[in-house]
Amino acid sequence: MPSRNRSYTTGDLLRKSRDIIAEALRHPVTITQHSKPRLVILNIDDYERLMRRADARSVWTINTMSNGLVADMERAVDQYADDDEVGR
């Protein structure tokens, strides 16, 4: 997704909606209200990409983690504790 993000006011949205929509098809557009960003308009491909990325996140508990992942976590905690002791 391109980082260019033009900003318009809510008044602009009322007056120039066709132009703003055309621009939002190319890259995200910020809509401000009282000089504060309030909305972002983006094309459906960018939106779906963001949703897929958000869905990829997972939450685990110690009971649902694989044994290998638990072992990796324990090693990382032990290493952190060892490093912390050395630093004192």
PDB file of N, CA and C in Angstrom:
ATOM      1  N   MET A   1       0.842  -1.166   0.000  1.00  0.00           N
ATOM      2  CA  MET A   1       0.000   0.000   0.000  1.00  0.00           C
ATOM      3  C   MET A   1       0.894   1.238   0.000  1.00  0.00           C
ATOM      4  N   PRO A   2       0.730   2.175  -0.908  1.00  0.00           N
ATOM      5  CA  PRO A   2       1.550   3.377  -0.921  1.00  0.00           C
ATOM      6  C   PRO A   2       1.349   4.196   0.345  1.00  0.00           C
ATOM      7  N   SER A   3       2.411   4.848   0.782  1.00  0.00           N
ATOM      8  CA  SER A   3       2.328   5.606   2.027  1.00  0.00           C
ATOM      9  C   SER A   3       1.709   6.987   1.842  1.00  0.00           C
ATOM     10  N   ARG A   4       1.572   7.445   0.594  1.00  0.00           N
ATOM     11  CA  ARG A   4       0.993   8.765   0.350  1.00  0.00           C
ATOM     12  C   ARG A   4      -0.452   8.781   0.833  1.00  0.00           C
ATOM     13  N   ASN A   5      -0.781   9.758   1.653  1.00  0.00           N
ATOM     14  CA  ASN A   5      -2.123   9.804   2.238  1.00  0.00           C
ATOM     15  C   ASN A   5      -2.564  11.257   2.306  1.00  0.00           C
ATOM     16  N   ARG A   6      -3.335  11.683   1.330  1.00  0.00           N
ATOM     17  CA  ARG A   6      -3.822  13.055   1.277  1.00  0.00           C
ATOM     18  C   ARG A   6      -4.959  13.233   2.266  1.00  0.00           C
ATOM     19  N   SER A   7      -5.106  14.430   2.781  1.00  0.00           N
ATOM     20  CA  SER A   7      -6.120  14.717   3.791  1.00  0.00           C
ATOM     21  C   SER A   7      -7.146  15.709   3.248  1.00  0.00           C
ATOM     22  N   TYR A   8      -8.405  15.431   3.573  1.00  0.00           N
ATOM     23  CA  TYR A   8      -9.516  16.314   3.201  1.00  0.00           C
ATOM     24  C   TYR A   8     -10.374  16.544   4.447  1.00  0.00           C
ATOM     25  N   THR A   9     -11.129  17.630   4.443  1.00  0.00           N
ATOM     26  CA  THR A   9     -12.057  17.897   5.536  1.00  0.00           C
ATOM     27  C   THR A   9     -13.404  17.240   5.234  1.00  0.00           C
ATOM     28  N   THR A  10     -14.264  17.179   6.236  1.00  0.00           N
ATOM     29  CA  THR A  10     -15.609  16.640   5.997  1.00  0.00           C
ATOM     30  C   THR A  10     -16.364  17.532   5.008  1.00  0.00           C
ATOM     31  N   GLY A  11     -16.098  18.817   5.037  1.00  0.00           N
ATOM     32  CA  GLY A  11     -16.710  19.725   4.059  1.00  0.00           C
ATOM     33  C   GLY A  11     -16.261  19.396   2.646  1.00  0.00           C
ATOM     34  N   ASP A  12     -14.967  19.096   2.475  1.00  0.00           N
ATOM     35  CA  ASP A  12     -14.468  18.678   1.162  1.00  0.00           C
ATOM     36  C   ASP A  12     -15.191  17.417   0.699  1.00  0.00           C
ATOM     37  N   LEU A  13     -15.422  16.491   1.640  1.00  0.00           N
ATOM     38  CA  LEU A  13     -16.091  15.238   1.291  1.00  0.00           C
ATOM     39  C   LEU A  13     -17.483  15.508   0.718  1.00  0.00           C
ATOM     40  N   LEU A  14     -18.171  16.470   1.282  1.00  0.00           N
ATOM     41  CA  LEU A  14     -19.501  16.820   0.775  1.00  0.00           C
ATOM     42  C   LEU A  14     -19.429  17.463  -0.614  1.00  0.00           C
ATOM     43  N   ARG A  15     -18.430  18.315  -0.818  1.00  0.00           N
ATOM     44  CA  ARG A  15     -18.325  19.057  -2.074  1.00  0.00           C
ATOM     45  C   ARG A  15     -17.616  18.292  -3.183  1.00  0.00           C
ATOM     46  N   LYS A  16     -16.627  17.456  -2.811  1.00  0.00           N
ATOM     47  CA  LYS A  16     -15.774  16.826  -3.818  1.00  0.00           C
ATOM     48  C   LYS A  16     -15.784  15.300  -3.722  1.00  0.00           C
ATOM     49  N   SER A  17     -16.898  14.727  -3.362  1.00  0.00           N
ATOM     50  CA  SER A  17     -16.927  13.283  -3.093  1.00  0.00           C
ATOM     51  C   SER A  17     -16.437  12.455  -4.283  1.00  0.00           C
ATOM     52  N   ARG A  18     -16.822  12.824  -5.484  1.00  0.00           N
ATOM     53  CA  ARG A  18     -16.398  12.051  -6.661  1.00  0.00           C
ATOM     54  C   ARG A  18     -14.873  12.056  -6.792  1.00  0.00           C
ATOM     55  N   ASP A  19     -14.239  13.218  -6.643  1.00  0.00           N
ATOM     56  CA  ASP A  19     -12.777  13.320  -6.751  1.00  0.00           C
ATOM     57  C   ASP A  19     -12.077  12.561  -5.615  1.00  0.00           C
ATOM     58  N   ILE A  20     -12.632  12.674  -4.419  1.00  0.00           N
ATOM     59  CA  ILE A  20     -12.029  12.003  -3.264  1.00  0.00           C
ATOM     60  C   ILE A  20     -12.122  10.486  -3.416  1.00  0.00           C
ATOM     61  N   ILE A  21     -13.250   9.993  -3.888  1.00  0.00           N
ATOM     62  CA  ILE A  21     -13.401   8.554  -4.119  1.00  0.00           C
ATOM     63  C   ILE A  21     -12.416   8.086  -5.185  1.00  0.00           C
ATOM     64  N   ALA A  22     -12.282   8.830  -6.246  1.00  0.00           N
ATOM     65  CA  ALA A  22     -11.324   8.466  -7.297  1.00  0.00           C
ATOM     66  C   ALA A  22      -9.911   8.404  -6.739  1.00  0.00           C
ATOM     67  N   GLU A  23      -9.564   9.347  -5.884  1.00  0.00           N
ATOM     68  CA  GLU A  23      -8.237   9.345  -5.279  1.00  0.00           C
ATOM     69  C   GLU A  23      -8.075   8.163  -4.320  1.00  0.00           C
ATOM     70  N   ALA A  24      -9.118   7.861  -3.563  1.00  0.00           N
ATOM     71  CA  ALA A  24      -9.058   6.753  -2.600  1.00  0.00           C
ATOM     72  C   ALA A  24      -8.902   5.403  -3.304  1.00  0.00           C
ATOM     73  N   LEU A  25      -9.302   5.308  -4.546  1.00  0.00           N
ATOM     74  CA  LEU A  25      -9.078   4.076  -5.298  1.00  0.00           C
ATOM     75  C   LEU A  25      -7.591   3.859  -5.586  1.00  0.00           C
ATOM     76  N   ARG A  26      -6.814   4.939  -5.561  1.00  0.00           N
ATOM     77  CA  ARG A  26      -5.377   4.855  -5.820  1.00  0.00           C
ATOM     78  C   ARG A  26      -4.562   4.704  -4.541  1.00  0.00           C
ATOM     79  N   HIS A  27      -4.978   5.381  -3.460  1.00  0.00           N
ATOM     80  CA  HIS A  27      -4.258   5.330  -2.183  1.00  0.00           C
ATOM     81  C   HIS A  27      -5.184   5.829  -1.074  1.00  0.00           C
ATOM     82  N   PRO A  28      -4.893   5.473   0.179  1.00  0.00           N
ATOM     83  CA  PRO A  28      -5.767   5.886   1.290  1.00  0.00           C
ATOM     84  C   PRO A  28      -5.882   7.407   1.389  1.00  0.00           C
ATOM     85  N   VAL A  29      -7.061   7.853   1.769  1.00  0.00           N
ATOM     86  CA  VAL A  29      -7.354   9.278   1.933  1.00  0.00           C
ATOM     87  C   VAL A  29      -7.881   9.487   3.352  1.00  0.00           C
ATOM     88  N   THR A  30      -7.327  10.467   4.053  1.00  0.00           N
ATOM     89  CA  THR A  30      -7.772  10.795   5.404  1.00  0.00           C
ATOM     90  C   THR A  30      -8.820  11.895   5.341  1.00  0.00           C
ATOM     91  N   ILE A  31      -9.881  11.729   6.132  1.00  0.00           N
ATOM     92  CA  ILE A  31     -10.910  12.756   6.259  1.00  0.00           C
ATOM     93  C   ILE A  31     -10.785  13.338   7.665  1.00  0.00           C
ATOM     94  N   THR A  32     -10.653  14.650   7.743  1.00  0.00           N
ATOM     95  CA  THR A  32     -10.511  15.315   9.034  1.00  0.00           C
ATOM     96  C   THR A  32     -11.796  16.034   9.405  1.00  0.00           C
ATOM     97  N   GLN A  33     -11.980  16.219  10.701  1.00  0.00           N
ATOM     98  CA  GLN A  33     -13.110  16.999  11.215  1.00  0.00           C
ATOM     99  C   GLN A  33     -12.560  17.830  12.360  1.00  0.00           C
ATOM    100  N   HIS A  34     -12.738  19.127  12.284  1.00  0.00           N
ATOM    101  CA  HIS A  34     -12.187  20.054  13.273  1.00  0.00           C
ATOM    102  C   HIS A  34     -10.680  19.852  13.407  1.00  0.00           C
ATOM    103  N   SER A  35     -10.004  19.711  12.260  1.00  0.00           N
ATOM    104  CA  SER A  35      -8.551  19.572  12.157  1.00  0.00           C
ATOM    105  C   SER A  35      -8.000  18.281  12.764  1.00  0.00           C
ATOM    106  N   LYS A  36      -8.857  17.313  13.052  1.00  0.00           N
ATOM    107  CA  LYS A  36      -8.399  16.040  13.603  1.00  0.00           C
ATOM    108  C   LYS A  36      -8.761  14.918  12.637  1.00  0.00           C
ATOM    109  N   PRO A  37      -7.833  13.991  12.387  1.00  0.00           N
ATOM    110  CA  PRO A  37      -8.157  12.855  11.518  1.00  0.00           C
ATOM    111  C   PRO A  37      -9.293  12.035  12.124  1.00  0.00           C
ATOM    112  N   ARG A  38     -10.324  11.749  11.325  1.00  0.00           N
ATOM    113  CA  ARG A  38     -11.483  11.005  11.832  1.00  0.00           C
ATOM    114  C   ARG A  38     -11.761   9.728  11.050  1.00  0.00           C
ATOM    115  N   LEU A  39     -11.476   9.734   9.741  1.00  0.00           N
ATOM    116  CA  LEU A  39     -11.783   8.585   8.881  1.00  0.00           C
ATOM    117  C   LEU A  39     -10.651   8.369   7.899  1.00  0.00           C
ATOM    118  N   VAL A  40     -10.568   7.145   7.395  1.00  0.00           N
ATOM    119  CA  VAL A  40      -9.688   6.851   6.268  1.00  0.00           C
ATOM    120  C   VAL A  40     -10.520   6.110   5.240  1.00  0.00           C
ATOM    121  N   ILE A  41     -10.441   6.560   4.006  1.00  0.00           N
ATOM    122  CA  ILE A  41     -11.104   5.877   2.902  1.00  0.00           C
ATOM    123  C   ILE A  41     -10.013   5.170   2.113  1.00  0.00           C
ATOM    124  N   LEU A  42     -10.194   3.863   1.908  1.00  0.00           N
ATOM    125  CA  LEU A  42      -9.219   3.117   1.127  1.00  0.00           C
ATOM    126  C   LEU A  42      -9.931   2.122   0.228  1.00  0.00           C
ATOM    127  N   ASN A  43      -9.212   1.683  -0.795  1.00  0.00           N
ATOM    128  CA  ASN A  43      -9.835   0.759  -1.741  1.00  0.00           C
ATOM    129  C   ASN A  43     -10.009  -0.622  -1.096  1.00  0.00           C
ATOM    130  N   ILE A  44     -10.881  -1.423  -1.683  1.00  0.00           N
ATOM    131  CA  ILE A  44     -11.256  -2.699  -1.095  1.00  0.00           C
ATOM    132  C   ILE A  44     -10.077  -3.668  -1.016  1.00  0.00           C
ATOM    133  N   ASP A  45      -9.170  -3.621  -1.977  1.00  0.00           N
ATOM    134  CA  ASP A  45      -8.002  -4.511  -1.933  1.00  0.00           C
ATOM    135  C   ASP A  45      -7.133  -4.219  -0.712  1.00  0.00           C
ATOM    136  N   ASP A  46      -6.890  -2.941  -0.443  1.00  0.00           N
ATOM    137  CA  ASP A  46      -6.102  -2.566   0.732  1.00  0.00           C
ATOM    138  C   ASP A  46      -6.836  -2.949   2.019  1.00  0.00           C
ATOM    139  N   TYR A  47      -8.140  -2.738   2.045  1.00  0.00           N
ATOM    140  CA  TYR A  47      -8.938  -3.102   3.217  1.00  0.00           C
ATOM    141  C   TYR A  47      -8.860  -4.606   3.472  1.00  0.00           C
ATOM    142  N   GLU A  48      -9.058  -5.402   2.433  1.00  0.00           N
ATOM    143  CA  GLU A  48      -9.018  -6.858   2.601  1.00  0.00           C
ATOM    144  C   GLU A  48      -7.631  -7.329   3.034  1.00  0.00           C
ATOM    145  N   ARG A  49      -6.580  -6.689   2.522  1.00  0.00           N
ATOM    146  CA  ARG A  49      -5.214  -7.018   2.941  1.00  0.00           C
ATOM    147  C   ARG A  49      -5.036  -6.741   4.441  1.00  0.00           C
ATOM    148  N   LEU A  50      -5.551  -5.623   4.905  1.00  0.00           N
ATOM    149  CA  LEU A  50      -5.469  -5.301   6.335  1.00  0.00           C
ATOM    150  C   LEU A  50      -6.247  -6.311   7.184  1.00  0.00           C
ATOM    151  N   MET A  51      -7.404  -6.705   6.699  1.00  0.00           N
ATOM    152  CA  MET A  51      -8.221  -7.669   7.450  1.00  0.00           C
ATOM    153  C   MET A  51      -7.545  -9.039   7.513  1.00  0.00           C
ATOM    154  N   ARG A  52      -6.933  -9.453   6.414  1.00  0.00           N
ATOM    155  CA  ARG A  52      -6.214 -10.738   6.425  1.00  0.00           C
ATOM    156  C   ARG A  52      -5.061 -10.688   7.409  1.00  0.00           C
ATOM    157  N   ARG A  53      -4.350  -9.578   7.438  1.00  0.00           N
ATOM    158  CA  ARG A  53      -3.226  -9.417   8.355  1.00  0.00           C
ATOM    159  C   ARG A  53      -3.714  -9.449   9.802  1.00  0.00           C
ATOM    160  N   ALA A  54      -4.844  -8.817  10.076  1.00  0.00           N
ATOM    161  CA  ALA A  54      -5.398  -8.797  11.432  1.00  0.00           C
ATOM    162  C   ALA A  54      -5.851 -10.190  11.843  1.00  0.00           C
ATOM    163  N   ASP A  55      -6.410 -10.954  10.897  1.00  0.00           N
ATOM    164  CA  ASP A  55      -6.878 -12.302  11.200  1.00  0.00           C
ATOM    165  C   ASP A  55      -5.731 -13.260  11.463  1.00  0.00           C
ATOM    166  N   ALA A  56      -4.534 -12.925  11.015  1.00  0.00           N
ATOM    167  CA  ALA A  56      -3.383 -13.810  11.182  1.00  0.00           C
ATOM    168  C   ALA A  56      -2.879 -13.825  12.619  1.00  0.00           C
ATOM    169  N   ARG A  57      -3.303 -12.860  13.407  1.00  0.00           N
ATOM    170  CA  ARG A  57      -2.861 -12.818  14.797  1.00  0.00           C
ATOM    171  C   ARG A  57      -3.540 -13.931  15.589  1.00  0.00           C
ATOM    172  N   SER A  58      -2.806 -14.494  16.526  1.00  0.00           N
ATOM    173  CA  SER A  58      -3.343 -15.571  17.349  1.00  0.00           C
ATOM    174  C   SER A  58      -3.008 -15.313  18.806  1.00  0.00           C
ATOM    175  N   VAL A  59      -3.837 -15.848  19.663  1.00  0.00           N
ATOM    176  CA  VAL A  59      -3.589 -15.778  21.095  1.00  0.00           C
ATOM    177  C   VAL A  59      -3.535 -17.204  21.603  1.00  0.00           C
ATOM    178  N   TRP A  60      -2.485 -17.506  22.367  1.00  0.00           N
ATOM    179  CA  TRP A  60      -2.327 -18.840  22.910  1.00  0.00           C
ATOM    180  C   TRP A  60      -2.233 -18.778  24.417  1.00  0.00           C
ATOM    181  N   THR A  61      -2.588 -19.856  25.048  1.00  0.00           N
ATOM    182  CA  THR A  61      -2.297 -20.033  26.468  1.00  0.00           C
ATOM    183  C   THR A  61      -1.229 -21.108  26.548  1.00  0.00           C
ATOM    184  N   ILE A  62      -0.654 -21.264  27.711  1.00  0.00           N
ATOM    185  CA  ILE A  62       0.383 -22.278  27.884  1.00  0.00           C
ATOM    186  C   ILE A  62      -0.170 -23.669  27.561  1.00  0.00           C
ATOM    187  N   ASN A  63      -1.462 -23.868  27.781  1.00  0.00           N
ATOM    188  CA  ASN A  63      -2.076 -25.172  27.520  1.00  0.00           C
ATOM    189  C   ASN A  63      -2.325 -25.433  26.038  1.00  0.00           C
ATOM    190  N   THR A  64      -2.410 -24.388  25.226  1.00  0.00           N
ATOM    191  CA  THR A  64      -2.681 -24.588  23.803  1.00  0.00           C
ATOM    192  C   THR A  64      -1.431 -24.474  22.946  1.00  0.00           C
ATOM    193  N   MET A  65      -0.303 -24.080  23.540  1.00  0.00           N
ATOM    194  CA  MET A  65       0.953 -23.942  22.799  1.00  0.00           C
ATOM    195  C   MET A  65       1.591 -25.310  22.589  1.00  0.00           C
ATOM    196  N   SER A  66       2.299 -25.457  21.478  1.00  0.00           N
ATOM    197  CA  SER A  66       3.026 -26.700  21.226  1.00  0.00           C
ATOM    198  C   SER A  66       4.162 -26.822  22.232  1.00  0.00           C
ATOM    199  N   ASN A  67       4.599 -28.057  22.472  1.00  0.00           N
ATOM    200  CA  ASN A  67       5.707 -28.294  23.413  1.00  0.00           C
ATOM    201  C   ASN A  67       6.970 -27.569  22.974  1.00  0.00           C
ATOM    202  N   GLY A  68       7.203 -27.547  21.665  1.00  0.00           N
ATOM    203  CA  GLY A  68       8.388 -26.850  21.160  1.00  0.00           C
ATOM    204  C   GLY A  68       8.339 -25.363  21.438  1.00  0.00           C
ATOM    205  N   LEU A  69       7.164 -24.761  21.264  1.00  0.00           N
ATOM    206  CA  LEU A  69       7.025 -23.328  21.519  1.00  0.00           C
ATOM    207  C   LEU A  69       7.166 -23.029  23.010  1.00  0.00           C
ATOM    208  N   VAL A  70       6.614 -23.892  23.860  1.00  0.00           N
ATOM    209  CA  VAL A  70       6.766 -23.723  25.312  1.00  0.00           C
ATOM    210  C   VAL A  70       8.247 -23.793  25.676  1.00  0.00           C
ATOM    211  N   ALA A  71       8.969 -24.764  25.107  1.00  0.00           N
ATOM    212  CA  ALA A  71      10.402 -24.900  25.392  1.00  0.00           C
ATOM    213  C   ALA A  71      11.161 -23.660  24.934  1.00  0.00           C
ATOM    214  N   ASP A  72      10.829 -23.131  23.741  1.00  0.00           N
ATOM    215  CA  ASP A  72      11.469 -21.902  23.251  1.00  0.00           C
ATOM    216  C   ASP A  72      11.202 -20.742  24.194  1.00  0.00           C
ATOM    217  N   MET A  73       9.971 -20.613  24.656  1.00  0.00           N
ATOM    218  CA  MET A  73       9.615 -19.539  25.588  1.00  0.00           C
ATOM    219  C   MET A  73      10.391 -19.676  26.901  1.00  0.00           C
ATOM    220  N   GLU A  74      10.474 -20.906  27.428  1.00  0.00           N
ATOM    221  CA  GLU A  74      11.206 -21.129  28.686  1.00  0.00           C
ATOM    222  C   GLU A  74      12.680 -20.771  28.525  1.00  0.00           C
ATOM    223  N   ARG A  75      13.280 -21.150  27.390  1.00  0.00           N
ATOM    224  CA  ARG A  75      14.691 -20.801  27.145  1.00  0.00           C
ATOM    225  C   ARG A  75      14.858 -19.284  27.071  1.00  0.00           C
ATOM    226  N   ALA A  76      13.934 -18.605  26.411  1.00  0.00           N
ATOM    227  CA  ALA A  76      14.024 -17.147  26.291  1.00  0.00           C
ATOM    228  C   ALA A  76      13.902 -16.480  27.657  1.00  0.00           C
ATOM    229  N   VAL A  77      12.994 -16.967  28.492  1.00  0.00           N
ATOM    230  CA  VAL A  77      12.829 -16.395  29.835  1.00  0.00           C
ATOM    231  C   VAL A  77      14.073 -16.660  30.670  1.00  0.00           C
ATOM    232  N   ASP A  78      14.607 -17.890  30.597  1.00  0.00           N
ATOM    233  CA  ASP A  78      15.830 -18.211  31.340  1.00  0.00           C
ATOM    234  C   ASP A  78      16.990 -17.332  30.902  1.00  0.00           C
ATOM    235  N   GLN A  79      17.136 -17.141  29.585  1.00  0.00           N
ATOM    236  CA  GLN A  79      18.212 -16.299  29.066  1.00  0.00           C
ATOM    237  C   GLN A  79      18.049 -14.862  29.538  1.00  0.00           C
ATOM    238  N   TYR A  80      16.827 -14.363  29.522  1.00  0.00           N
ATOM    239  CA  TYR A  80      16.557 -13.006  30.002  1.00  0.00           C
ATOM    240  C   TYR A  80      16.944 -12.878  31.471  1.00  0.00           C
ATOM    241  N   ALA A  81      16.547 -13.878  32.270  1.00  0.00           N
ATOM    242  CA  ALA A  81      16.864 -13.845  33.708  1.00  0.00           C
ATOM    243  C   ALA A  81      18.369 -13.884  33.923  1.00  0.00           C
ATOM    244  N   ASP A  82      19.081 -14.740  33.171  1.00  0.00           N
ATOM    245  CA  ASP A  82      20.536 -14.814  33.280  1.00  0.00           C
ATOM    246  C   ASP A  82      21.181 -13.483  32.914  1.00  0.00           C
ATOM    247  N   ASP A  83      20.729 -12.882  31.811  1.00  0.00           N
ATOM    248  CA  ASP A  83      21.281 -11.601  31.373  1.00  0.00           C
ATOM    249  C   ASP A  83      20.998 -10.520  32.412  1.00  0.00           C
ATOM    250  N   ASP A  84      19.829 -10.563  33.026  1.00  0.00           N
ATOM    251  CA  ASP A  84      19.457  -9.578  34.031  1.00  0.00           C
ATOM    252  C   ASP A  84      20.350  -9.709  35.264  1.00  0.00           C
ATOM    253  N   GLU A  85      20.652 -10.925  35.670  1.00  0.00           N
ATOM    254  CA  GLU A  85      21.544 -11.165  36.824  1.00  0.00           C
ATOM    255  C   GLU A  85      22.938 -10.642  36.558  1.00  0.00           C
ATOM    256  N   VAL A  86      23.434 -10.826  35.343  1.00  0.00           N
ATOM    257  CA  VAL A  86      24.770 -10.353  34.968  1.00  0.00           C
ATOM    258  C   VAL A  86      24.805  -8.837  34.997  1.00  0.00           C
ATOM    259  N   GLY A  87      23.708  -8.206  34.603  1.00  0.00           N
ATOM    260  CA  GLY A  87      23.653  -6.753  34.540  1.00  0.00           C
ATOM    261  C   GLY A  87      23.537  -6.069  35.886  1.00  0.00           C
ATOM    262  N   ARG A  88      23.257  -6.801  36.921  1.00  0.00           N
ATOM    263  CA  ARG A  88      23.085  -6.179  38.245  1.00  0.00           C
ATOM    264  C   ARG A  88      24.381  -5.919  38.929  1.00  0.00           C
TER     265      ARG A  88
END
